[in-house]
Short mmCIF file of C-alpha atoms and ligand atoms in Angstrom, two decimals:
data_model
loop_
_atom_site.label_atom_id
_atom_site.label_comp_id
_atom_site.label_asym_id
_atom_site.label_seq_id
_atom_site.Cartn_x
_atom_site.Cartn_y
_atom_site.Cartn_z
CA UNK A 1 -4.02 11.87 -10.74
CA UNK A 2 -1.45 14.29 -9.36
CA UNK A 3 2.18 13.48 -9.95
CA UNK A 4 4.86 15.81 -8.63
CA UNK A 5 7.75 15.98 -11.08
CA UNK A 6 9.56 19.11 -9.93
CA UNK A 7 12.83 18.30 -8.17
CA UNK A 8 12.38 18.76 -4.44
CA UNK A 9 15.64 17.14 -3.43
CA UNK A 10 18.97 18.31 -2.14
CA UNK A 11 20.67 21.45 -3.36
CA UNK A 12 23.83 21.13 -5.41
CA UNK A 13 26.09 21.82 -2.43
CA UNK A 14 24.77 18.87 -0.39
CA UNK A 15 25.55 15.25 -1.06
CA UNK A 16 23.03 12.44 -0.75
CA UNK A 17 24.58 9.60 1.23
CA UNK A 18 21.47 7.38 1.57
CA UNK A 19 21.90 4.56 -0.89
CA UNK A 20 25.69 4.52 -0.90
CA UNK A 21 27.22 1.15 -0.18
CA UNK A 22 29.98 0.46 2.34
CA UNK A 23 32.87 1.01 -0.12
CA UNK A 24 31.32 4.31 -1.29
CA UNK A 25 30.83 5.55 2.28
CA UNK A 26 34.41 4.57 3.14
CA UNK A 27 35.64 6.54 0.18
CA UNK A 28 33.44 9.52 1.18
CA UNK A 29 34.95 9.39 4.68
CA UNK A 30 38.51 9.33 3.32
CA UNK A 31 37.70 12.40 1.22
CA UNK A 32 36.61 14.14 4.41
CA UNK A 33 40.02 13.43 5.94
CA UNK A 34 38.45 10.78 8.20
CA UNK A 35 39.53 7.12 8.48
CA UNK A 36 37.67 4.66 6.27
CA UNK A 37 36.08 2.96 9.28
CA UNK A 38 33.95 6.07 9.85
CA UNK A 39 32.24 5.22 6.58
CA UNK A 40 31.54 1.74 7.90
CA UNK A 41 30.05 3.24 11.05
CA UNK A 42 27.80 5.52 9.01
CA UNK A 43 26.75 2.51 6.91
CA UNK A 44 25.71 0.65 10.08
CA UNK A 45 23.83 3.60 11.48
CA UNK A 46 21.93 4.23 8.25
CA UNK A 47 20.96 0.69 7.33
CA UNK A 48 21.61 -1.50 10.37
CA UNK A 49 20.08 0.82 12.95
CA UNK A 50 17.82 2.80 10.62
CA UNK A 51 19.14 6.09 12.05
CA UNK A 52 19.26 9.06 9.69
CA UNK A 53 19.87 11.78 12.26
CA UNK A 54 23.60 12.52 12.61
CA UNK A 55 23.03 13.80 16.18
CA UNK A 56 22.16 10.23 17.21
CA UNK A 57 25.29 8.66 15.69
CA UNK A 58 27.07 8.79 19.01
CA UNK A 59 30.22 6.88 18.08
CA UNK A 60 31.14 9.54 15.48
CA UNK A 61 33.27 12.55 16.45
CA UNK A 62 31.26 15.71 17.06
CA UNK A 63 32.90 17.50 14.11
CA UNK A 64 31.91 14.72 11.69
CA UNK A 65 28.34 14.67 12.96
CA UNK A 66 28.25 18.43 12.39
CA UNK A 67 29.57 18.04 8.88
CA UNK A 68 27.02 15.31 8.13
CA UNK A 69 24.22 17.57 9.34
CA UNK A 70 25.47 20.58 7.41
CA UNK A 71 26.65 19.05 4.13
CA UNK A 72 24.92 15.69 3.61
CA UNK A 73 21.40 14.40 3.11
CA UNK A 74 20.69 11.14 4.89
CA UNK A 75 17.02 10.87 4.00
CA UNK A 76 15.77 10.11 0.48
CA UNK A 77 12.01 9.83 1.00
CA UNK A 78 9.23 10.73 3.41
CA UNK A 79 5.71 9.40 4.01
CA UNK A 80 2.93 11.60 2.59
CA UNK A 81 -0.02 9.36 3.35
CA UNK A 82 -0.72 5.88 4.69
CA UNK A 83 -3.86 3.89 3.91
CA UNK A 84 -4.74 0.91 6.07
CA UNK A 85 -6.85 -1.99 4.80
CA UNK A 86 -9.96 -2.84 6.85
CA UNK A 87 -8.23 -5.83 8.39
CA UNK A 88 -5.14 -3.76 9.24
CA UNK A 89 -2.88 -6.33 7.61
CA UNK A 90 -1.97 -4.19 4.60
CA UNK A 91 -0.74 -0.62 4.63
CA UNK A 92 -0.17 1.33 1.44
CA UNK A 93 2.21 4.31 1.68
CA UNK A 94 2.43 7.21 -0.68
CA UNK A 95 5.98 8.55 -0.48
CA UNK A 96 7.50 11.84 -1.55
CA UNK A 97 10.97 11.29 -3.00
CA UNK A 98 13.96 13.56 -2.36
CA UNK A 99 14.79 13.48 -6.09
CA UNK A 100 11.27 14.48 -7.07
CA UNK A 101 8.09 12.50 -7.68
CA UNK A 102 5.97 10.11 -5.68
CA UNK A 103 5.76 6.34 -5.45
CA UNK A 104 3.77 3.78 -3.53
CA UNK A 105 5.06 1.08 -1.23
CA UNK A 106 2.90 -1.67 0.26
CA UNK A 107 3.51 -3.45 3.53
CA UNK A 108 1.70 -6.76 4.07
CA UNK A 109 1.68 -8.70 7.32
CA UNK A 110 0.60 -12.31 7.35
CA UNK A 111 1.43 -14.34 10.43
CA UNK A 112 5.14 -13.83 11.12
CA UNK A 113 5.77 -12.67 7.62
CA UNK A 114 6.14 -8.95 6.88
CA UNK A 115 6.48 -8.51 3.13
CA UNK A 116 7.31 -5.20 1.61
CA UNK A 117 6.49 -4.50 -2.03
CA UNK A 118 8.85 -1.73 -3.18
CA UNK A 119 8.79 0.51 -6.24
CA UNK A 120 11.80 0.92 -8.50
CA UNK A 121 10.70 3.66 -10.92
CA UNK A 122 8.34 6.63 -10.86
CA UNK A 123 5.81 5.23 -13.32
CA UNK A 124 6.76 2.68 -15.97
CA UNK A 125 7.02 2.59 -19.76
CA UNK A 126 6.74 -1.16 -20.30
CA UNK A 127 3.05 -0.68 -21.03
CA UNK A 128 1.42 -3.86 -19.70
CA UNK A 129 -2.20 -3.38 -20.61
CA UNK A 130 -3.68 -4.64 -17.34
CA UNK A 131 -1.44 -2.49 -15.11
CA UNK A 132 -2.42 0.80 -13.44
CA UNK A 133 1.20 2.02 -13.20
CA UNK A 134 1.59 1.80 -16.98
CA UNK A 135 -0.90 4.62 -17.32
CA UNK A 136 1.60 7.04 -15.72
CA UNK A 137 4.31 6.48 -18.30
CA UNK A 138 7.91 6.61 -17.05
CA UNK A 139 9.00 9.71 -15.18
CA UNK A 140 12.35 8.51 -13.83
CA UNK A 141 14.36 5.79 -12.15
CA UNK A 142 14.61 5.70 -8.37
CA UNK A 143 17.98 5.93 -6.66
CA UNK A 144 19.12 3.10 -4.40
CA UNK A 145 18.59 5.46 -1.45
CA UNK A 146 14.96 6.07 -2.43
CA UNK A 147 14.41 2.32 -2.61
CA UNK A 148 16.16 1.70 0.75
CA UNK A 149 14.10 4.41 2.42
CA UNK A 150 10.86 2.67 1.38
CA UNK A 151 12.06 -0.20 3.53
CA UNK A 152 13.22 1.89 6.48
CA UNK A 153 10.13 4.13 6.55
CA UNK A 154 7.64 1.25 6.35
CA UNK A 155 9.50 -0.81 8.92
CA UNK A 156 9.69 2.06 11.39
CA UNK A 157 6.05 3.01 10.83
CA UNK A 158 4.81 -0.54 11.37
CA UNK A 159 7.31 -1.24 14.14
CA UNK A 160 7.79 -4.67 12.71
CA UNK A 161 10.92 -6.03 11.08
CA UNK A 162 10.57 -6.65 7.35
CA UNK A 163 11.07 -10.34 6.59
CA UNK A 164 10.71 -10.31 2.76
CA UNK A 165 11.15 -7.75 0.01
CA UNK A 166 9.57 -8.03 -3.42
CA UNK A 167 10.43 -5.59 -6.19
CA UNK A 168 6.88 -5.70 -7.55
CA UNK A 169 5.71 -2.15 -6.97
CA UNK A 170 5.77 0.62 -9.53
CA UNK A 171 8.26 0.20 -12.36
CA UNK A 172 10.24 -2.49 -14.18
CA UNK A 173 13.11 -3.26 -11.78
CA UNK A 174 15.46 -4.63 -14.41
CA UNK A 175 15.25 -1.35 -16.36
CA UNK A 176 16.75 0.29 -13.27
CA UNK A 177 19.22 -2.54 -12.83
CA UNK A 178 22.17 -0.85 -11.09
CA UNK A 179 20.14 1.01 -8.42
CA UNK A 180 17.83 -1.94 -7.77
CA UNK A 181 20.77 -4.30 -7.26
CA UNK A 182 22.56 -1.77 -5.09
CA UNK A 183 19.45 -1.54 -2.86
CA UNK A 184 19.12 -5.36 -2.78
CA UNK A 185 22.77 -5.66 -1.78
CA UNK A 186 22.14 -3.26 1.10
CA UNK A 187 19.07 -5.25 2.22
CA UNK A 188 21.23 -8.38 2.18
CA UNK A 189 24.38 -6.96 3.79
CA UNK A 190 25.33 -8.48 7.19
CA UNK A 191 25.95 -4.99 8.66
CA UNK A 192 22.72 -3.57 7.22
CA UNK A 193 19.30 -5.23 7.15
CA UNK A 194 20.69 -8.80 7.02
CA UNK A 195 17.85 -10.11 4.85
CA UNK A 196 18.61 -13.54 3.40
CA UNK A 197 19.05 -13.53 -0.38
CA UNK A 198 16.16 -15.97 -0.68
CA UNK A 199 13.92 -13.35 0.93
CA UNK A 200 14.58 -10.78 -1.78
CA UNK A 201 12.67 -11.23 -5.02
CA UNK A 202 13.25 -9.18 -8.15
CA UNK A 203 10.38 -9.28 -10.58
CA UNK A 204 10.47 -8.56 -14.29
CA UNK A 205 8.06 -8.34 -17.20
CA UNK A 206 10.78 -10.10 -19.23
CA UNK A 207 13.77 -7.87 -20.04
CA UNK A 208 15.81 -10.80 -21.40
CA UNK A 209 19.29 -9.17 -21.67
CA UNK A 210 19.02 -8.02 -18.06
CA UNK A 211 17.93 -11.49 -16.88
CA UNK A 212 21.02 -12.83 -18.68
CA UNK A 213 23.18 -10.22 -16.93
CA UNK A 214 21.61 -11.14 -13.58
CA UNK A 215 22.49 -14.79 -14.20
CA UNK A 216 26.01 -14.04 -15.52
CA UNK A 217 26.75 -11.91 -12.45
CA UNK A 218 25.52 -14.79 -10.23
CA UNK A 219 23.27 -12.48 -8.25
CA UNK A 220 21.95 -14.48 -5.30
CA UNK A 221 18.41 -13.10 -5.27
CA UNK A 222 15.20 -14.74 -6.37
CA UNK A 223 13.76 -13.92 -9.76
CA UNK A 224 10.08 -13.70 -10.67
CA UNK A 225 8.82 -13.36 -14.22
CA UNK A 226 5.45 -11.88 -15.04
CA UNK A 227 4.34 -14.47 -17.62
CA UNK A 228 0.57 -13.98 -18.01
CA UNK A 229 0.04 -15.89 -21.25
CA UNK A 230 0.65 -19.23 -22.94
CA UNK A 231 1.14 -18.01 -26.48
CA UNK A 232 3.10 -15.16 -28.09
CA UNK A 233 -0.07 -13.78 -29.65
CA UNK A 234 -1.98 -13.49 -26.38
CA UNK A 235 1.07 -12.25 -24.45
CA UNK A 236 1.77 -9.56 -27.01
CA UNK A 237 -1.81 -8.41 -26.72
CA UNK A 238 -1.39 -7.58 -23.02
CA UNK A 239 2.40 -7.12 -22.74
CA UNK A 240 4.00 -5.22 -25.64
CA UNK A 241 7.44 -6.23 -24.32
CA UNK A 242 6.74 -9.68 -25.79
CA UNK A 243 7.26 -8.24 -29.30
CA UNK A 244 10.89 -7.53 -28.39
CA UNK A 245 11.54 -10.64 -26.28
CA UNK A 246 9.06 -13.41 -27.15
CA UNK A 247 8.32 -16.45 -25.01
CA UNK A 248 11.07 -18.65 -26.47
CA UNK A 249 13.79 -16.12 -25.58
CA UNK A 250 12.23 -15.46 -22.18
CA UNK A 251 12.04 -19.14 -21.28
CA UNK A 252 15.62 -19.69 -22.43
CA UNK A 253 16.79 -16.97 -20.04
CA UNK A 254 14.55 -18.40 -17.29
CA UNK A 255 16.11 -21.84 -17.75
CA UNK A 256 19.60 -20.34 -17.52
CA UNK A 257 18.60 -18.87 -14.15
CA UNK A 258 16.86 -22.04 -12.88
CA UNK A 259 19.64 -24.39 -14.11
CA UNK A 260 21.95 -23.24 -11.35
CA UNK A 261 21.95 -25.23 -8.10
CA UNK A 262 19.18 -24.42 -5.61
CA UNK A 263 17.48 -21.95 -7.90
CA UNK A 264 13.75 -21.93 -8.48
CA UNK A 265 12.16 -19.32 -10.66
CA UNK A 266 8.69 -17.93 -9.93
CA UNK A 267 6.24 -17.21 -12.74
CA UNK A 268 3.45 -14.78 -11.98
CA UNK A 269 0.29 -15.32 -13.97
CA UNK A 270 -2.41 -12.68 -13.77
CA UNK A 271 -5.64 -14.45 -14.70
CA UNK A 272 -7.84 -12.38 -17.07
CA UNK A 273 -11.33 -13.53 -18.05
CA UNK A 274 -11.55 -14.77 -21.65
CA UNK A 275 -7.94 -13.94 -22.39
CA UNK A 276 -5.60 -16.41 -20.72
CA UNK A 277 -7.82 -18.47 -18.40
CA UNK A 278 -8.80 -21.57 -20.34
CA UNK A 279 -7.74 -25.18 -19.57
CA UNK A 280 -5.97 -25.08 -22.97
CA UNK A 281 -3.85 -22.18 -21.73
CA UNK A 282 -3.04 -24.22 -18.64
CA UNK A 283 -2.10 -27.28 -20.74
CA UNK A 284 0.25 -25.18 -22.90
CA UNK A 285 1.89 -23.80 -19.75
CA UNK A 286 2.35 -27.34 -18.38
CA UNK A 287 4.19 -28.29 -21.59
CA UNK A 288 6.14 -25.03 -21.72
CA UNK A 289 7.43 -25.24 -18.17
CA UNK A 290 8.19 -28.96 -18.15
CA UNK A 291 11.50 -29.76 -16.47
CA UNK A 292 12.01 -26.17 -15.35
CA UNK A 293 12.66 -25.66 -11.61
CA UNK A 294 9.83 -23.23 -11.05
CA UNK A 295 6.63 -22.43 -9.25
CA UNK A 296 3.63 -20.59 -10.62
CA UNK A 297 1.62 -17.96 -8.75
CA UNK A 298 -1.81 -17.54 -10.25
CA UNK A 299 -3.21 -14.07 -9.45
CA UNK A 300 -6.91 -13.57 -10.21
CA UNK A 301 -7.03 -10.10 -11.74
CA UNK A 302 -7.82 -7.09 -9.55
CA UNK A 303 -10.15 -4.68 -11.26
CA UNK A 304 -8.61 -1.27 -12.05
CA UNK A 305 -11.54 -0.01 -14.04
CA UNK A 306 -10.22 -1.02 -17.46
CA UNK A 307 -11.42 -3.52 -20.06
CA UNK A 308 -10.25 -6.62 -18.22
CA UNK A 309 -12.20 -8.70 -15.75
CA UNK A 310 -11.43 -11.30 -13.11
CA UNK A 311 -12.67 -14.74 -14.25
CA UNK A 312 -15.56 -16.23 -12.33
CA UNK A 313 -14.65 -18.65 -9.59
CA UNK A 314 -15.47 -21.86 -11.54
CA UNK A 315 -13.20 -20.74 -14.42
CA UNK A 316 -10.38 -19.99 -11.97
CA UNK A 317 -10.81 -23.44 -10.40
CA UNK A 318 -10.82 -25.17 -13.82
CA UNK A 319 -7.65 -23.34 -14.92
CA UNK A 320 -5.84 -24.12 -11.67
CA UNK A 321 -6.88 -27.80 -11.75
CA UNK A 322 -5.47 -28.12 -15.28
CA UNK A 323 -2.26 -26.29 -14.32
CA UNK A 324 -1.73 -28.61 -11.35
CA UNK A 325 -1.07 -31.42 -13.84
CA UNK A 326 2.37 -29.86 -14.31
CA UNK A 327 5.51 -30.92 -12.43
CA UNK A 328 5.69 -27.60 -10.52
CA UNK A 329 3.88 -26.15 -7.50
CA UNK A 330 0.93 -23.82 -8.20
CA UNK A 331 -0.25 -21.20 -5.73
CA UNK A 332 -3.34 -19.06 -6.11
CA UNK A 333 -2.54 -15.61 -4.78
CA UNK A 334 -5.58 -13.56 -3.88
CA UNK A 335 -3.70 -10.25 -3.72
CA UNK A 336 -3.65 -8.66 -0.31
CA UNK A 337 -5.05 -5.21 -0.21
CA UNK A 338 -7.06 -5.45 -3.42
CA UNK A 339 -9.82 -3.68 -1.53
CA UNK A 340 -7.68 -0.54 -1.55
CA UNK A 341 -5.89 -0.72 -4.88
CA UNK A 342 -2.70 -2.16 -3.43
CA UNK A 343 -2.75 -5.46 -5.26
CA UNK A 344 -0.40 -6.54 -8.03
CA UNK A 345 -0.45 -4.18 -11.00
CA UNK A 346 -2.51 -1.62 -9.12
CA UNK A 347 0.03 0.86 -7.85
CA UNK A 348 -0.26 4.34 -9.21
CA UNK A 349 0.95 7.43 -7.35
CA UNK A 350 -2.13 9.49 -6.85
CA UNK A 351 -2.48 12.14 -4.23
CA UNK A 352 -4.67 10.34 -1.73
S1 SF4 B 401 3.22 -4.68 -14.72
FE1 SF4 B 401 5.22 -3.91 -14.07
S2 SF4 B 401 6.41 -3.82 -15.97
FE2 SF4 B 401 4.26 -3.95 -16.59
S3 SF4 B 401 3.64 -1.82 -16.85
FE3 SF4 B 401 3.11 -2.44 -14.75
S4 SF4 B 401 4.82 -1.75 -13.53
FE4 SF4 B 401 5.51 -1.78 -15.65
#
């Protein structure tokens, strides 16, 4: 595995504007002696039109375009490689980040749906045992601009508007809370990508204080929790984070989220042979999630060459049948792109 950690980004004299929100771009414009509305125009070019070349921003005065070209960086990432699945539906991108390091982004097209799975950190230190990214450790948090560029680059490359964003790529999004929410706010903004809040999902392994903050701040986005076990003992075995925030605390925070009007929480459940796949596990989940406005995505494990295995089909069917006794919808998600290591928990920034 090759991971580039040396900074390759802007020099100290240049300012990175990709990732700034409208208020920040207005304030940057004012500092340049320009009216605030120039900042709004730059915001619309960058995120609404996906234009990062100042020469093309034809409603800006020539002098400002020149200053943007000379003093600002408007690009935060670039595509190093793209890998297409045999069906063509899934494309995995390896991106070089302006601030140093590489991440992967996965674009999945299914019918009219174009879902983008974005990364939020270079690596991750949460240490889930079944996850390829965990093996990298944490190198750093992404900036909002580096997250936004994953969207813009993939959308332009596929020439297809993104309809859904899931923060389920490399990293624990809630441990990079401010930048992740800033990027989500840009995706959602009416002058930027205009994605509905219900089309933006932030996933977490269970960072309880950050879920509480997300709820307290009344963030409008969807929340997904990587649950993966029905007891503290088995969860701790595969997700060390459970030792800090066990199931009771996690479910309390989940209920606080789901108790608000029109909120449904998603639980992701990676099914691992002999570990969390019995009908007893399913029965415990049914009891645990009773009365909670939720849905459960069951994800048969994708092999990453470790100690875990995907259960055999009859075991998957038995587990799902037992889980369907609960008062919540259950979906079995056969990860797209598992044939090219782009399924859930399989992203790791290797040089392809
Ligand atoms: S599953 Fe997510 S939180 Fe867990 S180690 Fe992997 S990237 Fe980090």
